[in-house]
Amino acid sequence: MIRVILWDLDNTLLDFDVAEKEALTTDFKEFGLPEFTEDMLSEYMVINRRRWQALERGEMEKQEVLEGRFREFFGLKGFDTSIAAAFNDRYQELLGETICYRDNSYELVKELKGKYLQCMASNGTKKAQTGKLLNSGFDKLFDLSFISEEIGVEKPAIGFFDVALEEVNKWLLENETKIREEYLGKVKPSEILMVGDSLTSDMRGANNAGLIACWYNPKNITNDLGVSIDHEIKNLNEIYDILNSCK
Ligand SMILES: [Mg+2]
């Protein structure tokens, strides 16, 4: 039985790619940098991805990802590297202001509200994710939100999910009267569905913590990392079939 859904936010419920491009374009303007081009975006994304993956492997600190990626990118382009920290601060705010839903994610989470305990599970920054929750309306739909910056551990580390499970069980105890009788009692990891687009953080995290791994893979990427997947979906609405089959 599935009782809890852990939702990844970026590039699962919300289109991060659109927000990223818009936020960078605006940030470049505000800091008086040259026009932000498609080529620059491609170069930046290589640096950004490499640093996030190092973070997921526990080889890099968060600040070295957030500020370091801009320091490295600005150095490569011959821009002033000393603005990296301030540029990143503003970038986090701008990310929180640009909302673009994936599929009909808002209606989907709204429809499932009250039927399942729904939580956000994200490695993004507190500033950006808080803004996104507020501006998307998801803050009113989620029962709980887990942001790695607040927990102090990143997905896929099991510590992230240990905290989530503990908080979920605390919430269930405090809200017993609001939920259906069959959902009472402690939640087991095998009753939690983790939905996310990332093999390295969401799906590997689900494997580490013993959760049901639901891979949102709209771009049909090949799973060549040996990560174990329980369900693969191309559209978020396919989640209804999974929930119905796991009753
Ligand atoms: Mg994601």
Short mmCIF file of C-alpha atoms and ligand atoms in Angstrom, two decimals:
data_model
loop_
_atom_site.label_atom_id
_atom_site.label_comp_id
_atom_site.label_asym_id
_atom_site.label_seq_id
_atom_site.Cartn_x
_atom_site.Cartn_y
_atom_site.Cartn_z
CA MET A 1 0.00 0.00 0.00
CA ILE A 2 1.23 3.51 -0.80
CA ARG A 3 0.48 6.01 1.96
CA VAL A 4 3.00 8.77 1.29
CA ILE A 5 4.20 10.47 -1.89
CA LEU A 6 7.55 12.25 -1.82
CA TRP A 7 7.69 14.67 -4.73
CA ASP A 8 10.87 16.06 -6.19
CA LEU A 9 10.25 19.66 -7.26
CA ASP A 10 12.73 20.73 -9.97
CA ASN A 11 12.06 19.16 -13.36
CA THR A 12 9.39 16.94 -11.80
CA LEU A 13 6.48 19.12 -10.62
CA LEU A 14 8.01 22.33 -11.95
CA ASP A 15 9.94 22.98 -15.15
CA PHE A 16 13.34 23.96 -13.84
CA ASP A 17 14.89 24.32 -17.31
CA VAL A 18 12.54 27.19 -18.21
CA ALA A 19 13.01 28.90 -14.82
CA GLU A 20 16.79 28.50 -14.98
CA LYS A 21 17.10 30.16 -18.37
CA GLU A 22 14.81 33.05 -17.46
CA ALA A 23 16.49 33.64 -14.11
CA LEU A 24 19.99 33.62 -15.63
CA THR A 25 18.96 35.98 -18.44
CA THR A 26 17.51 38.47 -15.93
CA ASP A 27 20.45 38.11 -13.54
CA PHE A 28 22.92 38.80 -16.36
CA LYS A 29 21.00 42.00 -17.22
CA GLU A 30 20.82 43.17 -13.62
CA PHE A 31 24.57 42.67 -13.11
CA GLY A 32 25.44 44.52 -16.34
CA LEU A 33 26.91 41.41 -18.00
CA PRO A 34 26.73 40.79 -21.78
CA GLU A 35 23.57 39.22 -23.20
CA PHE A 36 23.07 35.65 -21.96
CA THR A 37 23.19 33.37 -25.03
CA GLU A 38 22.22 29.73 -25.74
CA ASP A 39 25.94 28.86 -26.04
CA MET A 40 26.58 30.34 -22.60
CA LEU A 41 23.68 28.32 -21.18
CA SER A 42 25.16 25.10 -22.59
CA GLU A 43 28.62 25.90 -21.16
CA TYR A 44 27.16 26.82 -17.78
CA MET A 45 25.03 23.67 -17.64
CA VAL A 46 28.09 21.42 -18.05
CA ILE A 47 29.81 23.13 -15.09
CA ASN A 48 26.60 23.15 -13.03
CA ARG A 49 25.82 19.47 -13.62
CA ARG A 50 29.37 18.37 -12.80
CA ARG A 51 29.25 20.25 -9.48
CA TRP A 52 25.78 18.97 -8.47
CA GLN A 53 26.89 15.41 -9.14
CA ALA A 54 29.98 15.94 -6.95
CA LEU A 55 27.62 17.18 -4.22
CA GLU A 56 25.41 14.09 -4.57
CA ARG A 57 28.51 11.91 -4.17
CA GLY A 58 29.39 13.84 -1.01
CA GLU A 59 32.56 15.25 -2.60
CA MET A 60 31.64 18.94 -2.60
CA GLU A 61 30.07 21.45 -0.23
CA LYS A 62 26.81 23.16 -1.27
CA GLN A 63 28.36 26.66 -1.42
CA GLU A 64 31.05 25.36 -3.76
CA VAL A 65 28.28 24.24 -6.06
CA LEU A 66 26.20 27.40 -5.83
CA GLU A 67 28.85 30.12 -5.92
CA GLY A 68 31.67 28.01 -7.33
CA ARG A 69 29.78 27.24 -10.56
CA PHE A 70 29.45 30.98 -11.31
CA ARG A 71 33.06 31.68 -10.29
CA GLU A 72 34.22 28.96 -12.67
CA PHE A 73 31.87 30.04 -15.47
CA PHE A 74 32.69 33.76 -15.16
CA GLY A 75 36.42 32.91 -15.13
CA LEU A 76 35.96 30.90 -18.32
CA LYS A 77 34.16 33.81 -20.02
CA GLY A 78 36.53 36.52 -18.73
CA PHE A 79 33.84 38.16 -16.53
CA ASP A 80 34.39 39.53 -13.01
CA THR A 81 34.54 36.47 -10.74
CA SER A 82 34.20 38.53 -7.54
CA ILE A 83 30.44 38.98 -8.15
CA ALA A 84 29.77 35.21 -8.00
CA ALA A 85 28.32 35.17 -4.47
CA ALA A 86 26.01 38.18 -4.98
CA PHE A 87 25.02 36.89 -8.44
CA ASN A 88 24.03 33.54 -6.92
CA ASP A 89 22.02 35.20 -4.12
CA ARG A 90 19.95 37.10 -6.66
CA TYR A 91 19.69 34.02 -8.87
CA GLN A 92 18.09 32.07 -5.99
CA GLU A 93 15.43 34.80 -5.61
CA LEU A 94 14.78 34.89 -9.35
CA LEU A 95 14.42 31.10 -9.50
CA GLY A 96 11.68 31.31 -6.89
CA GLU A 97 9.77 33.86 -8.97
CA THR A 98 9.57 31.88 -12.22
CA ILE A 99 6.90 29.19 -12.12
CA CYS A 100 6.20 26.78 -14.97
CA TYR A 101 4.33 23.55 -14.17
CA ARG A 102 5.23 20.17 -15.65
CA ASP A 103 2.24 18.37 -17.20
CA ASN A 104 -0.76 19.38 -15.02
CA SER A 105 1.20 18.94 -11.80
CA TYR A 106 -0.76 21.49 -9.77
CA GLU A 107 -4.15 19.88 -10.47
CA LEU A 108 -2.66 16.43 -9.88
CA VAL A 109 -1.26 17.23 -6.43
CA LYS A 110 -4.50 19.05 -5.58
CA GLU A 111 -6.58 16.03 -6.61
CA LEU A 112 -4.49 13.72 -4.43
CA LYS A 113 -4.59 16.01 -1.40
CA GLY A 114 -6.16 14.28 1.59
CA LYS A 115 -5.95 10.88 -0.12
CA TYR A 116 -2.21 10.55 0.41
CA LEU A 117 0.26 12.36 2.60
CA GLN A 118 2.19 14.47 0.09
CA CYS A 119 5.59 16.01 0.75
CA MET A 120 8.21 17.87 -1.21
CA ALA A 121 11.70 16.37 -1.13
CA SER A 122 14.23 18.71 -2.73
CA ASN A 123 17.96 19.39 -2.90
CA GLY A 124 17.40 23.00 -4.00
CA THR A 125 18.21 25.98 -1.81
CA LYS A 126 15.87 27.16 0.93
CA LYS A 127 15.53 30.59 -0.64
CA ALA A 128 14.64 29.35 -4.13
CA GLN A 129 12.41 26.45 -3.02
CA THR A 130 10.47 28.56 -0.51
CA GLY A 131 9.77 31.10 -3.25
CA LYS A 132 8.70 28.38 -5.68
CA LEU A 133 6.35 26.76 -3.14
CA LEU A 134 4.71 30.09 -2.37
CA ASN A 135 4.42 31.29 -5.97
CA SER A 136 3.23 27.93 -7.33
CA GLY A 137 0.59 27.38 -4.64
CA PHE A 138 2.17 24.05 -3.72
CA ASP A 139 2.78 25.37 -0.19
CA LYS A 140 -0.98 24.98 0.44
CA LEU A 141 -1.09 21.46 -1.00
CA PHE A 142 1.90 19.75 0.57
CA ASP A 143 1.55 18.37 4.09
CA LEU A 144 5.29 18.60 4.69
CA SER A 145 8.35 19.98 2.87
CA PHE A 146 11.85 18.61 3.08
CA ILE A 147 14.66 20.80 1.81
CA SER A 148 18.19 19.40 2.07
CA GLU A 149 19.57 22.79 3.15
CA GLU A 150 17.33 22.66 6.24
CA ILE A 151 17.92 18.97 6.95
CA GLY A 152 21.68 19.29 6.46
CA VAL A 153 21.93 16.21 4.22
CA GLU A 154 21.38 15.93 0.45
CA LYS A 155 19.49 13.28 -1.50
CA PRO A 156 20.51 10.47 -2.19
CA ALA A 157 22.03 10.10 1.29
CA ILE A 158 19.90 7.92 3.55
CA GLY A 159 20.08 10.59 6.29
CA PHE A 160 17.79 12.81 4.21
CA PHE A 161 15.11 10.11 4.06
CA ASP A 162 15.56 9.11 7.73
CA VAL A 163 14.59 12.65 8.70
CA ALA A 164 11.68 12.64 6.24
CA LEU A 165 10.32 9.34 7.62
CA GLU A 166 10.62 10.57 11.18
CA GLU A 167 8.79 13.82 10.35
CA VAL A 168 6.08 11.95 8.43
CA ASN A 169 5.38 9.71 11.41
CA LYS A 170 5.33 12.69 13.74
CA TRP A 171 2.83 14.41 11.43
CA LEU A 172 0.61 11.31 11.33
CA LEU A 173 0.49 11.15 15.11
CA GLU A 174 -0.44 14.83 15.36
CA ASN A 175 -3.04 14.67 12.59
CA GLU A 176 -4.70 11.34 13.28
CA THR A 177 -8.17 12.79 13.10
CA LYS A 178 -7.63 14.25 9.62
CA ILE A 179 -6.74 11.01 7.90
CA ARG A 180 -8.54 7.86 6.90
CA GLU A 181 -8.58 5.07 9.44
CA GLU A 182 -6.67 2.59 7.27
CA TYR A 183 -3.80 5.07 7.10
CA LEU A 184 -3.24 5.20 10.84
CA GLY A 185 -0.08 3.78 12.33
CA LYS A 186 3.58 4.17 11.54
CA VAL A 187 4.62 4.43 7.93
CA LYS A 188 7.20 1.97 6.61
CA PRO A 189 9.69 3.02 3.87
CA SER A 190 8.05 0.48 1.53
CA GLU A 191 4.80 2.49 1.76
CA ILE A 192 6.45 5.65 0.42
CA LEU A 193 6.52 6.47 -3.29
CA MET A 194 9.44 8.69 -4.33
CA VAL A 195 8.68 10.49 -7.59
CA GLY A 196 11.53 12.32 -9.31
CA ASP A 197 13.45 12.90 -12.52
CA SER A 198 16.96 12.31 -11.22
CA LEU A 199 18.53 8.86 -11.19
CA THR A 200 21.46 10.05 -9.07
CA SER A 201 19.51 11.85 -6.33
CA ASP A 202 15.83 10.74 -6.35
CA MET A 203 16.01 7.14 -7.55
CA ARG A 204 19.32 6.26 -5.93
CA GLY A 205 17.95 7.88 -2.76
CA ALA A 206 14.81 5.73 -2.97
CA ASN A 207 17.04 2.64 -3.35
CA ASN A 208 19.17 3.65 -0.36
CA ALA A 209 16.14 4.24 1.86
CA GLY A 210 14.01 1.29 0.68
CA LEU A 211 11.27 3.46 -0.86
CA ILE A 212 9.28 2.68 -4.00
CA ALA A 213 11.19 4.31 -6.86
CA CYS A 214 9.04 6.07 -9.47
CA TRP A 215 11.21 7.59 -12.19
CA TYR A 216 9.69 10.51 -14.09
CA ASN A 217 11.53 10.20 -17.38
CA PRO A 218 9.75 12.30 -20.04
CA LYS A 219 12.88 12.61 -22.17
CA ASN A 220 13.36 8.84 -22.40
CA ILE A 221 16.86 8.84 -20.92
CA THR A 222 18.60 5.45 -20.65
CA ASN A 223 19.15 4.18 -17.14
CA ASP A 224 22.80 3.17 -17.40
CA LEU A 225 23.68 3.66 -13.75
CA GLY A 226 22.37 0.39 -12.39
CA VAL A 227 19.77 2.22 -10.31
CA SER A 228 16.76 0.05 -9.56
CA ILE A 229 13.41 1.47 -10.76
CA ASP A 230 9.99 0.17 -9.67
CA HIS A 231 7.88 2.36 -11.97
CA GLU A 232 8.84 4.54 -14.92
CA ILE A 233 6.49 7.26 -16.16
CA LYS A 234 6.61 9.68 -19.08
CA ASN A 235 3.73 11.83 -17.88
CA LEU A 236 2.89 12.63 -14.26
CA ASN A 237 -0.73 11.50 -14.75
CA GLU A 238 0.48 7.91 -15.07
CA ILE A 239 0.85 8.04 -11.30
CA TYR A 240 -2.89 7.28 -10.94
CA ASP A 241 -2.31 3.78 -12.39
CA ILE A 242 0.53 3.16 -9.94
CA LEU A 243 -1.52 4.34 -6.96
CA ASN A 244 -4.51 2.23 -8.04
CA SER A 245 -2.36 -0.87 -8.50
CA CYS A 246 -0.74 -0.45 -5.08
CA LYS A 247 -3.90 -0.12 -2.99
MG MG B 1 14.66 17.11 -10.12
#
